[in-house]
PDB file of C-alpha atoms (C1' of nucleotides) in Angstrom:
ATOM      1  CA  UNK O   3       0.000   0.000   0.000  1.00 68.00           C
ATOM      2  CA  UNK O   4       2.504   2.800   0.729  1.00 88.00           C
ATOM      3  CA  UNK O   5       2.496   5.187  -2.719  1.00 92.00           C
ATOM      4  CA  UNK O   6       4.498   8.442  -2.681  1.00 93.00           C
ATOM      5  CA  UNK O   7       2.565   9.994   0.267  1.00 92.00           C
ATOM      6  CA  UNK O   8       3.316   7.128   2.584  1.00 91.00           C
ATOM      7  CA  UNK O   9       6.981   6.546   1.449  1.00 93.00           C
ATOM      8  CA  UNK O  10       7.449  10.421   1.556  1.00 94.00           C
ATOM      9  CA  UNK O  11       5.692  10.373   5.246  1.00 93.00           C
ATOM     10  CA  UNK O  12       8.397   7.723   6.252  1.00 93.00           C
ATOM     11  CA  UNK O  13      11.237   9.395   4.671  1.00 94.00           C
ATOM     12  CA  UNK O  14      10.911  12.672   6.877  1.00 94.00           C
ATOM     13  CA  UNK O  15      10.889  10.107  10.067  1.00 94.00           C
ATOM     14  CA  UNK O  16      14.175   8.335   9.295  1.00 95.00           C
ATOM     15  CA  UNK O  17      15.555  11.977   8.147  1.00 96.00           C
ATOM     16  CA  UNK O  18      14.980  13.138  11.209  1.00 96.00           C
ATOM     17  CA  UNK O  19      16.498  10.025  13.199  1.00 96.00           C
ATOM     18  CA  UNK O  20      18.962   9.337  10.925  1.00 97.00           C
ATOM     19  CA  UNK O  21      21.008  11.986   9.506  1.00 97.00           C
ATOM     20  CA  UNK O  22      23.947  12.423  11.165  1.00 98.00           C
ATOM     21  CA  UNK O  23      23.611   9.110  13.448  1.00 98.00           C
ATOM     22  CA  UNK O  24      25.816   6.590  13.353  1.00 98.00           C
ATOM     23  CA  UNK O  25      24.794   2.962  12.295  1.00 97.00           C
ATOM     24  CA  UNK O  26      26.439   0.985  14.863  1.00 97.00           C
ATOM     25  CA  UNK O  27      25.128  -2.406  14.354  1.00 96.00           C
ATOM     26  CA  UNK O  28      22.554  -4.107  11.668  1.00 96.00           C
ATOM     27  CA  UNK O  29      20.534  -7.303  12.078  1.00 94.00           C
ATOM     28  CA  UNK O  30      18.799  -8.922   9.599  1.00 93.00           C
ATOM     29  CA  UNK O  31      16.507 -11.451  11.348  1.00 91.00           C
ATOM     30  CA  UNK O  32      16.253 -13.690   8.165  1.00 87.00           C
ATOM     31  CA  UNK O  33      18.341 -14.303   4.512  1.00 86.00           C
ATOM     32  CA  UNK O  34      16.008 -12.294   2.163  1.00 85.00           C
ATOM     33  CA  UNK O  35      12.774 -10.255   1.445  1.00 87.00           C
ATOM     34  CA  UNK O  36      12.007  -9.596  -1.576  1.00 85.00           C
ATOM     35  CA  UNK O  37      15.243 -10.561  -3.122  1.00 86.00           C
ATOM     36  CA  UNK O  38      18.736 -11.894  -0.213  1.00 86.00           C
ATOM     37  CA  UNK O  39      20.391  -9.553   0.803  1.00 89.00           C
ATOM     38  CA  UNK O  40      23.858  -8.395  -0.312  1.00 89.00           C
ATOM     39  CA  UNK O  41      26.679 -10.723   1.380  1.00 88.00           C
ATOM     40  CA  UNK O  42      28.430  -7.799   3.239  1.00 90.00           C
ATOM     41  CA  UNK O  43      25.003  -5.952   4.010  1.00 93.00           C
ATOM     42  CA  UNK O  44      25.450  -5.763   7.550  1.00 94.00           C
ATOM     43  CA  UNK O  45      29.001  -5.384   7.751  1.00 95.00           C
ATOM     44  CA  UNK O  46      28.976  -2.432   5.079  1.00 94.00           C
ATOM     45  CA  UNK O  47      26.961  -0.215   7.003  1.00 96.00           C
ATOM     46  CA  UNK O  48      27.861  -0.712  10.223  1.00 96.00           C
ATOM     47  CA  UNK O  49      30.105   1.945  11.890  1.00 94.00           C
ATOM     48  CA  UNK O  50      29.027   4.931   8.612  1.00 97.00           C
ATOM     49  CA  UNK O  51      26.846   7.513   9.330  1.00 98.00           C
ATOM     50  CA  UNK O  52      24.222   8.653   7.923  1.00 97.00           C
ATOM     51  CA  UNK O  53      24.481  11.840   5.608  1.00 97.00           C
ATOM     52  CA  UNK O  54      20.504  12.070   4.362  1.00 96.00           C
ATOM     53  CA  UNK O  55      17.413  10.061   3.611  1.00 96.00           C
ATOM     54  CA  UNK O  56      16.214  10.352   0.194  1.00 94.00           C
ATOM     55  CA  UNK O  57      13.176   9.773  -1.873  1.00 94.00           C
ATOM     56  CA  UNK O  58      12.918   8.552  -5.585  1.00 93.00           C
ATOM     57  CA  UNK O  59       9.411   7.137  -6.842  1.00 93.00           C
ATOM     58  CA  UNK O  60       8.425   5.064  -4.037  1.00 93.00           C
ATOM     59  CA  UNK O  61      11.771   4.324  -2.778  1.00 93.00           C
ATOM     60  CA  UNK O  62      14.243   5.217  -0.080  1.00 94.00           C
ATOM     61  CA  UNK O  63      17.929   6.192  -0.300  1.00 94.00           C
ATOM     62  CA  UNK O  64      20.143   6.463   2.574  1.00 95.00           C
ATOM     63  CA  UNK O  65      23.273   8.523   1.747  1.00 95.00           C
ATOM     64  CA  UNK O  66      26.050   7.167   3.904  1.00 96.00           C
ATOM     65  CA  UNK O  67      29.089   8.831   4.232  1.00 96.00           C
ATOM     66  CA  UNK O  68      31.081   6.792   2.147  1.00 94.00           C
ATOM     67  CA  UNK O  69      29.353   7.444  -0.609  1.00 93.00           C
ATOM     68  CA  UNK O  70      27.108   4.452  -1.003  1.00 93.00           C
ATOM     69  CA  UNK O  71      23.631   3.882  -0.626  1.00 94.00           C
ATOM     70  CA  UNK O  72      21.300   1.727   1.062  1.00 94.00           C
ATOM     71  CA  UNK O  73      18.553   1.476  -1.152  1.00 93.00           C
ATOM     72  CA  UNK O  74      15.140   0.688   0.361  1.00 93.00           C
ATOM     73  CA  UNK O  75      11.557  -0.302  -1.007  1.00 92.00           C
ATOM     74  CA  UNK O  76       8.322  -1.377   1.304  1.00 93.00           C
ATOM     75  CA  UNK O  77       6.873  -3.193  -1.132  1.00 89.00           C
ATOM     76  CA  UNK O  78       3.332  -3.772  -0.012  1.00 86.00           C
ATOM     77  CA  UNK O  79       3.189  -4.030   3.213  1.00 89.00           C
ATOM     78  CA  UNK O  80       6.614  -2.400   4.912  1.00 92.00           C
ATOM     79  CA  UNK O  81       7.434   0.155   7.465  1.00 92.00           C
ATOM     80  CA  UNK O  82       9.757   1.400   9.794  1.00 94.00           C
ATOM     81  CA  UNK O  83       9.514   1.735  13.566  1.00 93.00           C
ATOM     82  CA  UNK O  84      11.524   3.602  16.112  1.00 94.00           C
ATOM     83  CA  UNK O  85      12.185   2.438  19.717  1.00 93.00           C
ATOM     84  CA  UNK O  86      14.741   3.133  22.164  1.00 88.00           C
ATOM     85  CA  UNK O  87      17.384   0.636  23.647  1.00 79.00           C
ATOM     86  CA  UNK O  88      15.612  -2.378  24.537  1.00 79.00           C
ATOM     87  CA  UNK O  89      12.586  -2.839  21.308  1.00 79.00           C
ATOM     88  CA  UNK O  90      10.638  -6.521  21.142  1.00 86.00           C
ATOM     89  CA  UNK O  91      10.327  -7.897  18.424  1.00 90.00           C
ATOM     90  CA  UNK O  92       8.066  -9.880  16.145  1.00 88.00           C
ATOM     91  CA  UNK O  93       8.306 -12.344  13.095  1.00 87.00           C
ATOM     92  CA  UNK O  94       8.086  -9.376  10.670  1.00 90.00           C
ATOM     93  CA  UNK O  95      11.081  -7.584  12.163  1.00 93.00           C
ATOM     94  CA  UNK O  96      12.890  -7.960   9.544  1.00 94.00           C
ATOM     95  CA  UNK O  97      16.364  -5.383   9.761  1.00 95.00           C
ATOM     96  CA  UNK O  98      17.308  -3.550  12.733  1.00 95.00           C
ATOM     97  CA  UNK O  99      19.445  -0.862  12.171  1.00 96.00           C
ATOM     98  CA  UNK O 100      20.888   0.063  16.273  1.00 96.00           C
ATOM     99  CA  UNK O 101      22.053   3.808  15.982  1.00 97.00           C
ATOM    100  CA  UNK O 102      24.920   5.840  17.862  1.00 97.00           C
ATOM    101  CA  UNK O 103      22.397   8.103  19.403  1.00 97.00           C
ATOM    102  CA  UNK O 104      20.579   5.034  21.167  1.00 96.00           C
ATOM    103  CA  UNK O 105      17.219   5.023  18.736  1.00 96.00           C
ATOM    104  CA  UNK O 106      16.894   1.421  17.362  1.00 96.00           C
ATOM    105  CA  UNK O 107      14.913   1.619  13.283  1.00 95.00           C
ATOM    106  CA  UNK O 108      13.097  -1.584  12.856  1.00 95.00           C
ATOM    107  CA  UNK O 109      11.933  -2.678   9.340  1.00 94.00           C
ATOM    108  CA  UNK O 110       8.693  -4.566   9.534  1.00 93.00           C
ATOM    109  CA  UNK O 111       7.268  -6.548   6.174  1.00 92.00           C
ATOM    110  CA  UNK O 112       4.616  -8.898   6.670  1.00 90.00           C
ATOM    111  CA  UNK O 113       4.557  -9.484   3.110  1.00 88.00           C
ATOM    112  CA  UNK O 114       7.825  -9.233   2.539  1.00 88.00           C
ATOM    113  CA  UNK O 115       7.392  -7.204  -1.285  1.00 88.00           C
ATOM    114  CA  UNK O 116      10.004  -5.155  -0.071  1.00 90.00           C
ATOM    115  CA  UNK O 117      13.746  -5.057  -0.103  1.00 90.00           C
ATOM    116  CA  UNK O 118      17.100  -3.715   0.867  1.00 92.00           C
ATOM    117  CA  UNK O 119      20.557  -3.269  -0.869  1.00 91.00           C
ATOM    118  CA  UNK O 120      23.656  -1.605  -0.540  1.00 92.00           C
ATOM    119  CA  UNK O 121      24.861   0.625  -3.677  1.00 91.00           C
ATOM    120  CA  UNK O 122      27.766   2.068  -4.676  1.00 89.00           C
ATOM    121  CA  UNK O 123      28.112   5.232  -4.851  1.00 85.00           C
ATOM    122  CA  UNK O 124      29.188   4.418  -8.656  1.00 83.00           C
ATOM    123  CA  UNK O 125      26.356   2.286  -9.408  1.00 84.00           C
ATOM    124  CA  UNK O 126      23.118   4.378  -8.122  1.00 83.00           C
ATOM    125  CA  UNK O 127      22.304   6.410 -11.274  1.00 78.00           C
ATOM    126  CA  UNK O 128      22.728   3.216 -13.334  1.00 79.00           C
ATOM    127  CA  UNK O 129      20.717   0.701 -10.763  1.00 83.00           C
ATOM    128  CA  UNK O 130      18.147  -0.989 -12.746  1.00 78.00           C
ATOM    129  CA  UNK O 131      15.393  -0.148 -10.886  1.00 80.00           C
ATOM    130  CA  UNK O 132      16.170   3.626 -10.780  1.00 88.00           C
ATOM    131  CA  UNK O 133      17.496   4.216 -14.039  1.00 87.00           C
ATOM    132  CA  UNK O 134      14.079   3.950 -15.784  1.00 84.00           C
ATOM    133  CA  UNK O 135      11.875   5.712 -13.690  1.00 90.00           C
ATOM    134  CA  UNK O 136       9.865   8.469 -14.753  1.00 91.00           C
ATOM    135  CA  UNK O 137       9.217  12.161 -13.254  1.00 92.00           C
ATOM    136  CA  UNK O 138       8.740  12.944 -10.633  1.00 94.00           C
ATOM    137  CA  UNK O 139       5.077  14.213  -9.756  1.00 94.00           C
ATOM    138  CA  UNK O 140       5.729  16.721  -7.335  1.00 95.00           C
ATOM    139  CA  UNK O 141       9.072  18.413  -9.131  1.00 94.00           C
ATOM    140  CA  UNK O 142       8.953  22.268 -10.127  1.00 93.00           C
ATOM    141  CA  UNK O 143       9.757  20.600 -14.506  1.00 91.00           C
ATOM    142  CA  UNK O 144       6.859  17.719 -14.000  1.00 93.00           C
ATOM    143  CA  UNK O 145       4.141  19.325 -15.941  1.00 94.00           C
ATOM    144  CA  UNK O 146       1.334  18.919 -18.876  1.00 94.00           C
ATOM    145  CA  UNK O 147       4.511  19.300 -21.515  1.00 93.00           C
ATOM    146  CA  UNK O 148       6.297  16.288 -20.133  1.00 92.00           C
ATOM    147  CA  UNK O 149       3.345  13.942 -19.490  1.00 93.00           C
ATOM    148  CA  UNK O 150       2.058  14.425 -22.912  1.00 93.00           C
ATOM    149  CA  UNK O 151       5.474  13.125 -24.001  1.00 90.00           C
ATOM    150  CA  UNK O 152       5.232  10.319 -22.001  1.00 91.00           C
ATOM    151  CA  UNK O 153       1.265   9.454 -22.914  1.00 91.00           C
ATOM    152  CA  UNK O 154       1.694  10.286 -26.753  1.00 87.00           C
ATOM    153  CA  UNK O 155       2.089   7.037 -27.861  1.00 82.00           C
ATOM    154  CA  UNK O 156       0.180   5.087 -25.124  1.00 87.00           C
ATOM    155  CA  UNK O 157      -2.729   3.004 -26.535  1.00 86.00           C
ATOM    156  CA  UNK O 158      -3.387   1.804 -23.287  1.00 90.00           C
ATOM    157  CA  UNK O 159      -6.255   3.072 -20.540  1.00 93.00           C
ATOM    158  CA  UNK O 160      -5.229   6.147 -18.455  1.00 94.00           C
ATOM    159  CA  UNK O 161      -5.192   4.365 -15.593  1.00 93.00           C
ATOM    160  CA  UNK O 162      -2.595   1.807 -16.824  1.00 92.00           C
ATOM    161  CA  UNK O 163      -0.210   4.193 -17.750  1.00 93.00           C
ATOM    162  CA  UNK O 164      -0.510   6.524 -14.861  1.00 94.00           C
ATOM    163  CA  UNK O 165       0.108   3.017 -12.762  1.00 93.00           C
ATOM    164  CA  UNK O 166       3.276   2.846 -15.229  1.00 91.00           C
ATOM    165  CA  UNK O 167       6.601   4.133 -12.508  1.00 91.00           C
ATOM    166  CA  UNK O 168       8.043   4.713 -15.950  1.00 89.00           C
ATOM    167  CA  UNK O 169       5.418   7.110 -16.934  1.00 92.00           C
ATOM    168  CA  UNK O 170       5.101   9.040 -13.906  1.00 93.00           C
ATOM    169  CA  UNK O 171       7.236   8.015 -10.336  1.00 92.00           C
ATOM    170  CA  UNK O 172       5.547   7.234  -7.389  1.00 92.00           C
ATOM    171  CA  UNK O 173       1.717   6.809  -7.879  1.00 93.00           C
ATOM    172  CA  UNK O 174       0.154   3.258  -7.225  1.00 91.00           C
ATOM    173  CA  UNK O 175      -3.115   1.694  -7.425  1.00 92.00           C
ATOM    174  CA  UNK O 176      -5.208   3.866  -5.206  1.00 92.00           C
ATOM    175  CA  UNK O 177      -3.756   7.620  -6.260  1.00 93.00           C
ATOM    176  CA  UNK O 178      -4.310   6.864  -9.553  1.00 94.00           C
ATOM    177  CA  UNK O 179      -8.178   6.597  -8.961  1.00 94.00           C
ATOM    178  CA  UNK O 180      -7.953   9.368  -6.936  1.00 94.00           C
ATOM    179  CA  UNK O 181      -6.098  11.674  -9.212  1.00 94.00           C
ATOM    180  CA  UNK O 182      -8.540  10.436 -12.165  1.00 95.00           C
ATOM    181  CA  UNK O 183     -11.221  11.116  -9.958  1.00 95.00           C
ATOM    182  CA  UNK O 184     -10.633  14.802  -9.260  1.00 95.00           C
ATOM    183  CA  UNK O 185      -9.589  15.706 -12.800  1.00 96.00           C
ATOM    184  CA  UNK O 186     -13.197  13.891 -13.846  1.00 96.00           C
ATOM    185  CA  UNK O 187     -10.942  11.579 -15.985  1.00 95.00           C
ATOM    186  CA  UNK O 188     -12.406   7.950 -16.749  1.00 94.00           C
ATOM    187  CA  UNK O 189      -9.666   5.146 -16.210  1.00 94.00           C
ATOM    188  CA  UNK O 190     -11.040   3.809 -19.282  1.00 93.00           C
ATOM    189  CA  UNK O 191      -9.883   6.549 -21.270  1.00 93.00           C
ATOM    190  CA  UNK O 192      -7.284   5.811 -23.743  1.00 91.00           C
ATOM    191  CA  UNK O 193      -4.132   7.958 -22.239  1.00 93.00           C
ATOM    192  CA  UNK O 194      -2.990   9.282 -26.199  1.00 92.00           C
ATOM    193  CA  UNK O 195      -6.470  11.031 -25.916  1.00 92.00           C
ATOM    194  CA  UNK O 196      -5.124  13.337 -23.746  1.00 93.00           C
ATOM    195  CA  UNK O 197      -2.444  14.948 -26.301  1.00 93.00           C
ATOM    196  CA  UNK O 198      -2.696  16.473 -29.554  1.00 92.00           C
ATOM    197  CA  UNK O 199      -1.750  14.576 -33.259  1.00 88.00           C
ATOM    198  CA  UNK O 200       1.340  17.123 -32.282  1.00 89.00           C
ATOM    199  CA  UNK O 201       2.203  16.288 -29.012  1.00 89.00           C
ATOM    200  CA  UNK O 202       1.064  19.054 -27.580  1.00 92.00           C
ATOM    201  CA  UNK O 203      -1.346  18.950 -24.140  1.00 94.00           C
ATOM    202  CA  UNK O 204      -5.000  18.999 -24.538  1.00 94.00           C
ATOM    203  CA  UNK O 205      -6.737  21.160 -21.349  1.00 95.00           C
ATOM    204  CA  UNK O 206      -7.643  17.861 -19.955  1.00 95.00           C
ATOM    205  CA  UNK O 207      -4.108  17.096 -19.722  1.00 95.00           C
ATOM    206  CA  UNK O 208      -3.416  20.279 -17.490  1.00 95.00           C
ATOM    207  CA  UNK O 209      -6.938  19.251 -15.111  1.00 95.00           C
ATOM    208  CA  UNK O 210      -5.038  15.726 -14.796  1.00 95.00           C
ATOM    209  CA  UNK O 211      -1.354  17.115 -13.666  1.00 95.00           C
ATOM    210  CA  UNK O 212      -3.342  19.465 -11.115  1.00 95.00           C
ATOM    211  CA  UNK O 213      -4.877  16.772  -9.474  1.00 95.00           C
ATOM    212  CA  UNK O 214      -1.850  14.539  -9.800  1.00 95.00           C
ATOM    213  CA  UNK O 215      -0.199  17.003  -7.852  1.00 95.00           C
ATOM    214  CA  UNK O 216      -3.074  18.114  -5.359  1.00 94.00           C
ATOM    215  CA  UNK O 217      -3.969  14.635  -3.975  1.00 93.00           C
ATOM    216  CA  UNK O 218      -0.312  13.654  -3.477  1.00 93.00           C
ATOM    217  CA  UNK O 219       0.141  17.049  -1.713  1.00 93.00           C
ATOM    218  CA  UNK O 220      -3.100  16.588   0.744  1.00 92.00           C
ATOM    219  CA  UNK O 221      -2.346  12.502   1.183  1.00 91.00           C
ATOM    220  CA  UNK O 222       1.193  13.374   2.050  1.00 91.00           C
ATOM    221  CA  UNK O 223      -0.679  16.230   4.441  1.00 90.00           C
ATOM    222  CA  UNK O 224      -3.040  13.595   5.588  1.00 88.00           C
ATOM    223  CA  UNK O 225       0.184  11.544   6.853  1.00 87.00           C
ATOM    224  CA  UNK O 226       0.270  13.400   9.870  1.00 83.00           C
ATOM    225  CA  UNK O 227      -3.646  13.476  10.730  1.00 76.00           C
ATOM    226  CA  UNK O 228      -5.648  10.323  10.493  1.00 61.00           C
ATOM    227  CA  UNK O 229      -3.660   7.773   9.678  1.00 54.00           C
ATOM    228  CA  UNK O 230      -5.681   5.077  10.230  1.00 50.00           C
ATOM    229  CA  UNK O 231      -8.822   6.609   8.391  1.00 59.00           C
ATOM    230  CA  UNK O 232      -9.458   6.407   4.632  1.00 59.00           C
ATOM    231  CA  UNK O 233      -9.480   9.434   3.524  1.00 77.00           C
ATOM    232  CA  UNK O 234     -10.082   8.523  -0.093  1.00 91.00           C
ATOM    233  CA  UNK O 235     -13.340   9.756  -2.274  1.00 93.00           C
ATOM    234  CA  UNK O 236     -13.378   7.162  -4.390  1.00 93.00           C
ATOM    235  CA  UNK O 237     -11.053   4.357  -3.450  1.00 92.00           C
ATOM    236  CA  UNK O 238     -12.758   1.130  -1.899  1.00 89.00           C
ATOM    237  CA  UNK O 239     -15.766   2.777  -1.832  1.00 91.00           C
ATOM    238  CA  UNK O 240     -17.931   0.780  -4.354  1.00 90.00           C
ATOM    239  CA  UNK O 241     -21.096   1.433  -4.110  1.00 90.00           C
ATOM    240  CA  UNK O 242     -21.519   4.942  -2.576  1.00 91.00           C
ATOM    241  CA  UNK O 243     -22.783   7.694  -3.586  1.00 93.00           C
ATOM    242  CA  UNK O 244     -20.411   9.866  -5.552  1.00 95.00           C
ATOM    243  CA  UNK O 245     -19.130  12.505  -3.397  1.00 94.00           C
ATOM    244  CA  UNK O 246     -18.974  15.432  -5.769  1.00 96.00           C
ATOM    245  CA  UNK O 247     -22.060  17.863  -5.819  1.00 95.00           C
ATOM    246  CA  UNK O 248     -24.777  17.290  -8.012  1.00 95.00           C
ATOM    247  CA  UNK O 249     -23.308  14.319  -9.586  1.00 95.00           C
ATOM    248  CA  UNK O 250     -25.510  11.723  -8.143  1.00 94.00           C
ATOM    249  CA  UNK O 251     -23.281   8.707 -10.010  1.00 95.00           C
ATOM    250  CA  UNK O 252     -22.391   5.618  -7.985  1.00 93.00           C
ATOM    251  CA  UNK O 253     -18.949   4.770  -7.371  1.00 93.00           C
ATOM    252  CA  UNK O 254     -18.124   1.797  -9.411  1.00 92.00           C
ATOM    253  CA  UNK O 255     -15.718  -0.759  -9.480  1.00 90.00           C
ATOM    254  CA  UNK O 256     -13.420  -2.511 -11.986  1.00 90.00           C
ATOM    255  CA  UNK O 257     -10.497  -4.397 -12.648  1.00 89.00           C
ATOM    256  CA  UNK O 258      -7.485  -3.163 -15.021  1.00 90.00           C
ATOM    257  CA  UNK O 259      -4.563  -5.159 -15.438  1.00 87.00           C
ATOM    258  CA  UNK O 260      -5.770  -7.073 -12.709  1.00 85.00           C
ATOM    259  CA  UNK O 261      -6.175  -4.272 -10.419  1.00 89.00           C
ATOM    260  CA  UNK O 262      -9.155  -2.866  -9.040  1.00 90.00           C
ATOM    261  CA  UNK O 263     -10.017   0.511 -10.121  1.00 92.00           C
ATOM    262  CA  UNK O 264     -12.775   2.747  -8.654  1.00 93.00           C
ATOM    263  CA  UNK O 265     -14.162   5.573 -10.245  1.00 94.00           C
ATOM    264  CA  UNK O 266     -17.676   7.210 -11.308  1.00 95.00           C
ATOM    265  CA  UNK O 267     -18.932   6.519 -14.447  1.00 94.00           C
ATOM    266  CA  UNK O 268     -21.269   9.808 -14.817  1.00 96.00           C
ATOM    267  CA  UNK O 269     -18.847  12.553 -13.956  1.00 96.00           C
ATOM    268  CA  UNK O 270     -15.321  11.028 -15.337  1.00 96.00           C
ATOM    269  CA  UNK O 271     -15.290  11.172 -18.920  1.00 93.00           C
TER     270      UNK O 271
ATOM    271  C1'  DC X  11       9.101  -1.200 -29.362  1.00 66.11           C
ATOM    272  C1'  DT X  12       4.383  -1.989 -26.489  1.00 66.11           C
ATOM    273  C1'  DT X  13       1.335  -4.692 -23.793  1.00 66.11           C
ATOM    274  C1'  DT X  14      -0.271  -8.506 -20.942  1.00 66.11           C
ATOM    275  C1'  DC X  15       0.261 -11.956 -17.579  1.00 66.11           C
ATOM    276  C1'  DG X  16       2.086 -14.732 -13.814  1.00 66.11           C
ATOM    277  C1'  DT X  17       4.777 -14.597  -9.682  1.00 66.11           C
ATOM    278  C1'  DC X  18       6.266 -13.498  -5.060  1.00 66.11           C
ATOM    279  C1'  DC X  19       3.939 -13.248   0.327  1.00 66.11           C
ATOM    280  C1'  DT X  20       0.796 -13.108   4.364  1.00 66.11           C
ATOM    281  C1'  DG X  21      -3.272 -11.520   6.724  1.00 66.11           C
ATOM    282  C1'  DA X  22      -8.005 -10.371   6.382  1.00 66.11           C
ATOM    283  C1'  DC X  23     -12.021 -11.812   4.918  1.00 66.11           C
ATOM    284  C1'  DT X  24     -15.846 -14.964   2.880  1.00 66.11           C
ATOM    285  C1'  DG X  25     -18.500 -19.046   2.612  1.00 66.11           C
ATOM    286  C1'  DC X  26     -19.537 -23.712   3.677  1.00 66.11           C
TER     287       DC X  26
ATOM    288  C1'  DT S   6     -15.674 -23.390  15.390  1.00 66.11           C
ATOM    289  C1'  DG S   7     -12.682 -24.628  11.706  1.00 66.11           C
ATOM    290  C1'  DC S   8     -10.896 -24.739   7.408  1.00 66.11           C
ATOM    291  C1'  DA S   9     -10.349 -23.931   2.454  1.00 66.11           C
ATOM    292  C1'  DG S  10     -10.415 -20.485  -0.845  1.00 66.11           C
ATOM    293  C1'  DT S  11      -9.911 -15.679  -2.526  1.00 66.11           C
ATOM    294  C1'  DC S  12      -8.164 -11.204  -2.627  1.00 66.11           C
ATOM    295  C1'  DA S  13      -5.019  -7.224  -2.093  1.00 66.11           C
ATOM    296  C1'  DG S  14      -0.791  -4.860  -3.709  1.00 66.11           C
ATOM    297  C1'  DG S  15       4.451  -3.196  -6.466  1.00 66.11           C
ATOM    298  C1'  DA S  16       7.871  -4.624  -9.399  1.00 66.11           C
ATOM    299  C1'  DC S  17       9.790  -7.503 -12.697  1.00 66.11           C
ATOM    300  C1'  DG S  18      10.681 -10.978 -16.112  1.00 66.11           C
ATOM    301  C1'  DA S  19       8.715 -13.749 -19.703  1.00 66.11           C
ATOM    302  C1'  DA S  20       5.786 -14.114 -23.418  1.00 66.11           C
ATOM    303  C1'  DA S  21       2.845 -12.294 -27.041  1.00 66.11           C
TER     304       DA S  21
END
DNA sequence: CTTTCGTCCTGACTGC
DNA sequence: TGCAGTCAGGACGAAA
């Protein structure tokens, strides 16, 4: 589940108990998640500090002071807790990461989609994962102008491409139907629609970057409130009544790509 | 090149 | 009450 808002939200918490603290010590309570980890993982990091946390798409970069980077992804299910000297642990504790200034990071992954690795400071622009990714959302350049690049030649639904982290970095299944939602977009839509026989934007293309940007804004916002709440208009909320004024539509569910998608029929277009 | 599909994993939930 | 089955999701590699 964690998109851009939630990855951002846990970025600022390890920034701020991070930077500048020393890694003194690294567990990892078993061989892998997603994929093992590096043979030197532990031994790598121990001792550096750490210089910054990053974000890029939906993942995390610790800048150590050598240079390298641990590279971080939750996957589906991950997240990071912070205790003080003596933390319990469960089965999903996956990597504990004891600082220098006493605060213990624990990486918990039921699901285990996530993963951890150790770049060189060499290797991070070239990484596989990063080197294809695509704007990202919430940059000063990301605009109408470089979407429609992206979209031109997409045959495929809006909501597929939008899903595509080569497209656009850092949106996942549920902002996309919330972004569609508020620009009055239909999934369904085929994403070239959206540009000219030129390449240049059509107005629905600027509606669609506004609310790309405004509901990763007020999710990442919504971080800090109600948590535990869904805060979402349309998301897993088949059935309802449409929230926008007037409509009267009923949210509706269907499946893209093998992912649900909610939307309303009557005012998304 | 683009697009689709199966895979990984566990917990929450449904239905008998 | 228990148990089997289904679903959810991000990224990636294989296949079309």
């Amino acid at each position: 589940m964690p998109e851009l808002p939630e990855v951002e939200y846990e970025r600022r918490r390890l920034q701020r108990v991070m930077t500048c603290a020393r890694i003194q010590r690294v567990v990892t309570r078993r061989a892998n998640l997603r994929y093992a980890f590096p043979p030197d993982f532990a031994p790598r990091l121990e001792s550096q500090t750490v210089v910054a946390v990053r974000r890029r798409a939906k993942y995390l970069l610790a800048e150590l002071e050598s240079g390298d980077v641990l590279l971080m992804h939750l996957g589906m299910s991950g997240g990071f807790r912070v205790a003080d000297g003596d933390a319990e642990y469960d089965r999903h504790d996956h990597v504990i990461f004891e600082l220098s200034t006493g605060a213990v990071v624990i990486f918990n992954d039921p699901r285990r989609f996530g993963f951890m690795t150790l770049l060189r400071a060499d290797d991070i622009e070239s990484h596989r994962a990063l080197a294809r990714l695509g704007p990202e959302p919430l940059s000063a350049r990301f605009g109408a102008a470089i979407l429609a690049r992206a979209l031109g030649r997409r045959r495929t639904p809006l909501k597929i491409a939008l899903s595509d982290q080569r497209v656009i970095a850092g949106l996942g299944n549920i902002y996309v139907s919330e972004a569609l939602y508020r620009a009055r977009l239909s999934p369904k839509r085929r994403a070239s629609t959206l540009v000219t026989r030129t390449g240049t934007p059509r107005p629905a293309l600027d509606d669609l970057v506004r609310a790309i940007k405004d509901v990763l804004r007020v999710a990442i916002r919504n971080q800090y409130r109600t948590r535990a709440a869904d805060p979402f208009l349309v998301y897993d909320r088949e059935g309802e009544r449409c929230p926008r004024r007037g409509c009267g539509g009923t949210i509706t569910r269907i499946v893209q790509g093998g992912r649900s998608t909610f939307y309303c029929p009557v005012c998304q277009r």
